[in-house]
Coordinates of C-alpha atoms and ligand atoms in Angstrom, one line a residue:
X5 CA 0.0 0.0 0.0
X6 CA 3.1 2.6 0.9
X7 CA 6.6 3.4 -0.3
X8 CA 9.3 3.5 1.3
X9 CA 8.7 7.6 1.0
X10 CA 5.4 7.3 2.2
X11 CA 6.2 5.4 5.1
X12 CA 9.3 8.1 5.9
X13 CA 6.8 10.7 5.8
X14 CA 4.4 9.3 7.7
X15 CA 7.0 8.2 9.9
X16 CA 7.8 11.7 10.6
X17 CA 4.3 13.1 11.2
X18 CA 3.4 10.5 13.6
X19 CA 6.4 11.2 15.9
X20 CA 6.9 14.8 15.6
X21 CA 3.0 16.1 14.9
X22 CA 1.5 18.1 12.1
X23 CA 4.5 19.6 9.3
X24 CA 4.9 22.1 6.4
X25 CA 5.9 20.2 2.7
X26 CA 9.3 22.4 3.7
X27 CA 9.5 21.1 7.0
X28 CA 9.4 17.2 5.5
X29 CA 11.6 18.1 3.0
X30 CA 14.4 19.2 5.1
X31 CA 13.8 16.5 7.8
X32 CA 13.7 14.0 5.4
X33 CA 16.7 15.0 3.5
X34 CA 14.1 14.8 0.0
X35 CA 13.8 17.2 -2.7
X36 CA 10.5 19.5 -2.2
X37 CA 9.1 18.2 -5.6
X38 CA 9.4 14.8 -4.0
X39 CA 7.4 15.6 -0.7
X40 CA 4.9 17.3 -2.7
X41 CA 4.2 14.2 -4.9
X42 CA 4.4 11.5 -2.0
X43 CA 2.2 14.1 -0.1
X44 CA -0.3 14.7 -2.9
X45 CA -0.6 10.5 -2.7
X46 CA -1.2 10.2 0.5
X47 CA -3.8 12.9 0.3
X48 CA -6.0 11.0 -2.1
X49 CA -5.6 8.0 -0.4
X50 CA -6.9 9.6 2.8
X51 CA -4.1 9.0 5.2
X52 CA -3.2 12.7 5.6
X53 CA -5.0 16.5 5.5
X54 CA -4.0 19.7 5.5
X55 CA -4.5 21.8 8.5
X56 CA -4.0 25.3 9.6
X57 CA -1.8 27.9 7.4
X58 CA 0.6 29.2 10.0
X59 CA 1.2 32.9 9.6
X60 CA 4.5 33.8 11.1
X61 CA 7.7 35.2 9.7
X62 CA 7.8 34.8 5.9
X63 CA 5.3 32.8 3.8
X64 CA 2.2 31.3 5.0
X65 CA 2.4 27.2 5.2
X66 CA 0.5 24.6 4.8
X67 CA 0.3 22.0 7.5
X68 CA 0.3 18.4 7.3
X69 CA -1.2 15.7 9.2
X70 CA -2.2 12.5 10.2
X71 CA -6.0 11.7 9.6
X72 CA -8.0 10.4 12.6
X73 CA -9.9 8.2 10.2
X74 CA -7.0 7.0 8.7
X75 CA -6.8 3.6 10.1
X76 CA -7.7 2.0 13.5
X77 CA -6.1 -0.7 15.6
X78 CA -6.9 -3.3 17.8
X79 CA -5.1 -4.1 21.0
X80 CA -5.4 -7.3 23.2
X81 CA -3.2 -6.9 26.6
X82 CA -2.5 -10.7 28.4
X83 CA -0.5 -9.0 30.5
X84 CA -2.6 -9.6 33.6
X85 CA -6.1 -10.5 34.3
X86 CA -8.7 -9.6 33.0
X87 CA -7.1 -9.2 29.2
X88 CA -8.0 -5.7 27.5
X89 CA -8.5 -5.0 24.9
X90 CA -8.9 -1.8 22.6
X91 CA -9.9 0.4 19.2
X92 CA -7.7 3.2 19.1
X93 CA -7.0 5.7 15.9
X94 CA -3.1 6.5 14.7
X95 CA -2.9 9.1 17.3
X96 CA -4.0 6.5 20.0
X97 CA -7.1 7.7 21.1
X98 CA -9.7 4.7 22.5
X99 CA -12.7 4.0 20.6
X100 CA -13.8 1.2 22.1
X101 CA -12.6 -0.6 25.6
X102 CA -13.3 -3.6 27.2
X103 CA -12.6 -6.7 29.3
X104 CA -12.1 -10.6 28.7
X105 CA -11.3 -13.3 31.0
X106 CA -7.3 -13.7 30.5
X107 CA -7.8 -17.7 29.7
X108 CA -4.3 -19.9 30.0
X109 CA -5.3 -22.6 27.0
X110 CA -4.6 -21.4 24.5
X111 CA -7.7 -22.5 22.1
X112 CA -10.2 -20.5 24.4
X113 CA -7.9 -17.7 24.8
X114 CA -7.6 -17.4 21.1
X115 CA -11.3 -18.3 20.8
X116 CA -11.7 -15.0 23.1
X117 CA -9.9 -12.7 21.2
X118 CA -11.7 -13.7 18.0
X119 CA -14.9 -12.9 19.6
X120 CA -13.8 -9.6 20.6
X121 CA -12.2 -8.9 17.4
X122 CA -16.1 -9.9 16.2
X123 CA -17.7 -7.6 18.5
X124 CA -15.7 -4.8 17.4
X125 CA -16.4 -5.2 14.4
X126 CA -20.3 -5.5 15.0
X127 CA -20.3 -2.7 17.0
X128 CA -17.9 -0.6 15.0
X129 CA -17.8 3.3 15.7
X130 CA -18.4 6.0 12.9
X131 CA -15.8 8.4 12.0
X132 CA -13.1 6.2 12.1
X133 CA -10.6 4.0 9.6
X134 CA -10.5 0.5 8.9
X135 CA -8.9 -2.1 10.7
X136 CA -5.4 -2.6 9.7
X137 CA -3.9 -4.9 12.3
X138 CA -4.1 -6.4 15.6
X139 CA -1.4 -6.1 18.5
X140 CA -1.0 -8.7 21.1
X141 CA 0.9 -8.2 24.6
X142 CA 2.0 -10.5 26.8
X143 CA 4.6 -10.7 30.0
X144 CA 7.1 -12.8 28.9
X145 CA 9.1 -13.9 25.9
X146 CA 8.4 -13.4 22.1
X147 CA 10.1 -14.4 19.2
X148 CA 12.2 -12.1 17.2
X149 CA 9.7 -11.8 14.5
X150 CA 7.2 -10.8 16.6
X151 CA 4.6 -14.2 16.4
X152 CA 5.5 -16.3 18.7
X153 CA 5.2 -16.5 22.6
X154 CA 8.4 -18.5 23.3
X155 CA 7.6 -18.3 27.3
X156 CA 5.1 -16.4 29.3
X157 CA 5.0 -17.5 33.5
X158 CA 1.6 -15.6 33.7
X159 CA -0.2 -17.4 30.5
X160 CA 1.9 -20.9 31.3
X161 CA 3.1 -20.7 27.6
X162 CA 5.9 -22.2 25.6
X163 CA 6.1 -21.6 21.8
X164 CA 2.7 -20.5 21.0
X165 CA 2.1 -19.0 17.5
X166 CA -0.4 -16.8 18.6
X167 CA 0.4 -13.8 16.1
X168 CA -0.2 -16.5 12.7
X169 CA -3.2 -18.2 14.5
X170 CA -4.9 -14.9 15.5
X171 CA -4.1 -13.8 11.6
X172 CA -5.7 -16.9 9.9
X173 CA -8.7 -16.6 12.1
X174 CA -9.3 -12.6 11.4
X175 CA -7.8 -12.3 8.6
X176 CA -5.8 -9.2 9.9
X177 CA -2.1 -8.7 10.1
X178 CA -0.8 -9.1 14.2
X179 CA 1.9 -8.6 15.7
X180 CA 3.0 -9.7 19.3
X181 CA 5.4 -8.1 21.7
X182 CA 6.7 -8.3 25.5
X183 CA 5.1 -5.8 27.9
X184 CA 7.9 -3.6 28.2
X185 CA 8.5 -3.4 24.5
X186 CA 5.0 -2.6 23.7
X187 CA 4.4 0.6 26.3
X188 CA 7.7 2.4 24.9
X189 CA 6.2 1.5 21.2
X190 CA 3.1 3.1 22.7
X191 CA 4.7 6.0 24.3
X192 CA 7.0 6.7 20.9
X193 CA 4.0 6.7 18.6
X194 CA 1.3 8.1 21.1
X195 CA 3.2 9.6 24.0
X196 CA 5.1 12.8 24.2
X197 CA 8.6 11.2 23.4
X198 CA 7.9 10.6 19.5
X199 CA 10.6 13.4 18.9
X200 CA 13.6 11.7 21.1
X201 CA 15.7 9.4 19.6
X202 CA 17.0 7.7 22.6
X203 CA 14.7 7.1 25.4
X204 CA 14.0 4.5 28.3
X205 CA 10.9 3.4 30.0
X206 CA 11.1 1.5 33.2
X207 CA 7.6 -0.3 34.4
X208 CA 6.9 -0.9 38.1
X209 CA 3.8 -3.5 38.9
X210 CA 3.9 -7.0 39.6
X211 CA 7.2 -7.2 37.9
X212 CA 9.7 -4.5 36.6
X213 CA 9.9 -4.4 32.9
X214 CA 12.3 -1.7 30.9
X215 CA 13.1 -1.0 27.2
X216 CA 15.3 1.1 25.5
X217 CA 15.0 3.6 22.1
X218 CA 18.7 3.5 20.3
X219 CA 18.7 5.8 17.6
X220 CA 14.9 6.0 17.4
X221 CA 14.4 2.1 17.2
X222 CA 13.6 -1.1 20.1
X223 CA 17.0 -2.2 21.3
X224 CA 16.6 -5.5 21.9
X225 CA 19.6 -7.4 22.9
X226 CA 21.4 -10.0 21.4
X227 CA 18.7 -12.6 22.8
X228 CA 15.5 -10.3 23.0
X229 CA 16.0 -9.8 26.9
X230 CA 17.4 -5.9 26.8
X231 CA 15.7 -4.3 29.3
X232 CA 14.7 -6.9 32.0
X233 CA 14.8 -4.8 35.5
X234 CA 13.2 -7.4 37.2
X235 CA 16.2 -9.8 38.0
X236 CA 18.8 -7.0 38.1
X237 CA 20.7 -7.3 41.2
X238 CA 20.1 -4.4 43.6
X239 CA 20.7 -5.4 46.8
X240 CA 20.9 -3.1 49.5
X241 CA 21.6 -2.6 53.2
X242 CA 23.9 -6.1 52.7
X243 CA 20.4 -7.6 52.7
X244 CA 19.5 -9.9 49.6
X245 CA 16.4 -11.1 49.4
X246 CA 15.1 -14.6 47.8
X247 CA 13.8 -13.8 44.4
X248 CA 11.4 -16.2 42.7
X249 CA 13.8 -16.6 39.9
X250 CA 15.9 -19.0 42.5
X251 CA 18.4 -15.5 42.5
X252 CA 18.4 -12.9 45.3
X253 CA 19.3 -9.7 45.9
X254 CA 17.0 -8.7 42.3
X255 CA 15.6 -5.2 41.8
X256 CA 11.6 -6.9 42.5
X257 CA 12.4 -8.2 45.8
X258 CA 12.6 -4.9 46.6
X259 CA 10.2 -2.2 44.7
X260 CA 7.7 -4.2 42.7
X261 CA 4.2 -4.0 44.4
X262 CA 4.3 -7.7 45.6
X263 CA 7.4 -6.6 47.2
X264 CA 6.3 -3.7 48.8
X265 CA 2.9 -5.3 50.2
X266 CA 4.5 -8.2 50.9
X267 CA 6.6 -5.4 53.7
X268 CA 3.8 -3.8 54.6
X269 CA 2.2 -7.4 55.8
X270 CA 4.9 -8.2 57.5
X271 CA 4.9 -4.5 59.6
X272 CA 1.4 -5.2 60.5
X273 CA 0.0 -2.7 57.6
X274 CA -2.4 -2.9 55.4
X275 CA -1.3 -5.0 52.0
X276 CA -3.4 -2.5 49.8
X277 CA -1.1 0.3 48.5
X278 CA -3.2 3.3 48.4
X279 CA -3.2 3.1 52.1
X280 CA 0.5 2.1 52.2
X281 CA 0.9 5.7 50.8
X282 CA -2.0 7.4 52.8
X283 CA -0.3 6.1 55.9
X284 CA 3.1 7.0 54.7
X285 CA 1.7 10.8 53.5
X286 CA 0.5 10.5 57.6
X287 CA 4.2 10.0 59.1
X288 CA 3.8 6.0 60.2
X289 CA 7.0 5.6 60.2
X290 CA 7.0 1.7 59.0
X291 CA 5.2 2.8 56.1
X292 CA 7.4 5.8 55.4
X293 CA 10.8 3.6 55.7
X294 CA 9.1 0.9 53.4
X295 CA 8.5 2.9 50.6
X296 CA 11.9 4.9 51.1
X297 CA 13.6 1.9 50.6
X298 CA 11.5 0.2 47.1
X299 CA 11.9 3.8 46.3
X300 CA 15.4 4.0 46.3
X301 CA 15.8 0.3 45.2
X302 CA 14.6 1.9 41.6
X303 CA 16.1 4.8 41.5
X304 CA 19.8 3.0 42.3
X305 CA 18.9 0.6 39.3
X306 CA 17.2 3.9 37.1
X307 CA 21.4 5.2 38.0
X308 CA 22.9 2.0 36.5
X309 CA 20.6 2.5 33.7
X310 CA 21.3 6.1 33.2
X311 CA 25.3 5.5 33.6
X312 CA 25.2 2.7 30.7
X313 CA 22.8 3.9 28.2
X314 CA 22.6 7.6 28.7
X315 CA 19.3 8.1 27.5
X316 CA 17.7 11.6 27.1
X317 CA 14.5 11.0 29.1
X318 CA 13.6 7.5 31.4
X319 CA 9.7 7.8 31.2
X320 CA 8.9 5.7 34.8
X321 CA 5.1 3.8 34.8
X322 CA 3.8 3.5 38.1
X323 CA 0.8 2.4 40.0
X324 CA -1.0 6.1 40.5
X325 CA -0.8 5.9 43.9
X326 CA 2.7 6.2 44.1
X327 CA 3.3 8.8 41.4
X328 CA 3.4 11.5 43.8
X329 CA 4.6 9.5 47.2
X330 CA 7.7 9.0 49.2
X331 CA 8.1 6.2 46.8
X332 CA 8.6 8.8 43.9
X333 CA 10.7 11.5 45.9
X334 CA 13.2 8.3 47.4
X335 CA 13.8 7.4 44.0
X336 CA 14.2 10.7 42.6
X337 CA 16.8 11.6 45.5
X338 CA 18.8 8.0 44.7
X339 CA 18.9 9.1 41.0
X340 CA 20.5 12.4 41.9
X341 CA 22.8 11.1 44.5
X342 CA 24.4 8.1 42.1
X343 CA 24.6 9.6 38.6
X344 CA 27.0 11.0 37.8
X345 CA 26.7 15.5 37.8
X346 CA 27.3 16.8 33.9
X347 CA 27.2 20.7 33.2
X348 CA 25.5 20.4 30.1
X349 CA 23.0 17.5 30.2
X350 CA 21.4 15.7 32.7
X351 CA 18.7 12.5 31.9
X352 CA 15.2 13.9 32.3
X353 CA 13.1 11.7 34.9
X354 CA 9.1 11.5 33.4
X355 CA 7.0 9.4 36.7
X356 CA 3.6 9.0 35.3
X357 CA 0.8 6.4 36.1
X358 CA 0.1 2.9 34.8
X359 CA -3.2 1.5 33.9
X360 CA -3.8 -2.0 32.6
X361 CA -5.0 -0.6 29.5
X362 CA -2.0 1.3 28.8
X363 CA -0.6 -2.1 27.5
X364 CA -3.8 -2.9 25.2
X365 CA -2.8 1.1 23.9
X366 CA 0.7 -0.5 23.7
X367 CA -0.4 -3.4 21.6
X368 CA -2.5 -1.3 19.1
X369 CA 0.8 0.8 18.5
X370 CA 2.5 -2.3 17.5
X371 CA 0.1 -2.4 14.4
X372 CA 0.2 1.0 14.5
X373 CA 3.8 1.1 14.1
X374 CA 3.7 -1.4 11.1
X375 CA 1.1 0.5 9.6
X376 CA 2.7 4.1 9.3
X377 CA 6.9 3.0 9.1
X378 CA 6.4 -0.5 7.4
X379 CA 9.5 -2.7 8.0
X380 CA 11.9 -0.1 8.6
X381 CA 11.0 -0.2 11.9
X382 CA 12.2 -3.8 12.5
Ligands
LIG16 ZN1 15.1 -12.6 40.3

């Protein structure tokens, strides 16, 4: 359906916003009689518009952008239960939401999907593109080519060839990736850090998942495991926990949630973490030292992170009740105290919250991705 041109352009608009014909051109590094005609095809096949004239210095321009109804997506997340799953547009706004049963056989759980792929489809909105592709994410393993679930602890999962399964049944193209993987995919194409070419984002929930943007593409590692927090040794105060991975001393025995209700149990708290916080925000001073210390578990592996890959930006995902805690400020103050102080840059720290549907918005900018940059993005 696209060029390689078209893709570059499209590309371009869908991580740095709407653009002038000149703008492309120079970006690109493409002759303006080029842009125009790669433009004027993607105009008539309804992928982009023009927008506002922008009157500033020098000659009004025309801008251009993505259309709203120029494709849609679905995403499934089987990242925890219940699944999600989603209908978003390119620029990742939600059309339709909703819930299955996260099933572990695989026939059912396939079954599942194809009956909300159905229902979507049944029920599906006005205003809107056609489907071009599905995205699948799960918490574990996936082949290279982005198909197969090689191992997955939550789903119980070796070698499952969900991605050509899901394809013969809905006759749409899918495309399967990790958790981690999938939110800085998400945050790239939908987020605010489309325009950075070299960007982190760390994870924090039952596990802790991270990923990495080198030169504006997924660095993946040798083996496909770039990126997994979870079994990084942090261990502090000489203290080194068991970790269910038969290691100790790794980064979750310390800051994922299990880890920090697991504390809280064991001080005679509450094991629910919004009251963790409200009785941390109160002064209890169990509370207060169990966050500290998760807190600055993160932010001592967020420093190792920092000191190896120097990314621009590490955009940190965290249950919303801890966005704004002790949690955040402990790991904040560990980050500052252990990288090391440069005059002229410093990594930017972005703590937002994470919802289970951000990885169903995740897995529909997977077929997002393939839609607009083809390929190239592989
Ligand atoms: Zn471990």
């Amino acid at each position: 359906m696209f060029s390689t041109g078209h893709h570059r352009i499209l590309s371009a608009l869908s991580r740095s916003g709407p653009q002038s014909r000149t703008d492309l051109a120079r970006a690109l590094n493409l002759s303006k009689a080029s842009v125009t005609a790669l433009v004027r095809e993607l105009i008539e096949q309804n992928i982009l518009d023009e927008r506002e004239r922008v009157f500033g210095f020098g000659r009004p321009a025309v801008m251009l952008g993505l259309r709203q109804d120029a494709a849609s997506f679905i995403g499934v997340s089987l990242q925890s239960d219940p699944a999600h799953v989603v209908l978003t547009d390119p620029h990742g706004h939600v059309h339709i939401e909703m819930t299955i049963p996260l099933i572990s056989d695989v026939d059912a759980c396939i079954a599942a999907i194809v009956d909300a792929v159905g229902a979507i489809r049944r029920d599906y909105p006005s205003g809107i593109g056609a489907l071009a592709g599905i995205g699948v994410v799960i918490a574990g393993i996936v082949s290279g080519d982005g198909q197969t679930c090689l191992a997955s602890a939550t789903l119980g999962w070796h070698g499952v060839n969900i991605g050509q399964r899901l394809a013969d049944m809905t006759g749409l193209p899918v495309f399967v990736e990790n958790d981690a993987n999938a939110l800085i995919i998400g945050e790239q194409l939908f987020g605010d850090s489309g325009d950075l070419s070299d960007f982190s984002l760390v994870f924090v929930s039952e596990g802790i998942g991270g990923a990495h943007m080198v030169n504006g593409r997924l660095h993946r590692g040798r083996h496909g495991g770039a990126g997994e927090l979870s079994h990084a040794p942090i261990a502090i105060d000489g203290e080194a926990l068991p970790c269910r991975c038969g290691n100790r001393g790794c980064l979750e025995t310390l800051a994922a949630l299990p880890a920090i209700l697991g504390a809280a149990r064991r001080a005679g708290l509450p094991d629910e973490i919004g009251r963790v916080v409200e009785m941390a925000g109160d002064g209890q001073p169990e509370a207060l030292s169990i966050l500290h210390r998760a807190g600055t578990a993160l932010g001592l592996a967020l420093s190792q992170v920092i000191q190896f890959v120097d990314p621009s930006r590490i955009v940190v995902r965290l249950d919303p009740n801890l966005v704004e805690s002790v949690f955040a400020r402990a790991l904040r103050q560990a980050v500052e105290a252990h990288v090391l102080r440069r005059d002229s840059y410093q990594t930017e720290l972005v703590l937002g919250s994470l919802h289970p549907r951000d990885f169903a918005t995740g897995a529909a900018s997977l077929a997002a991705q393939h839609f607009l940059f083809g390929n190239s993005s592989l």
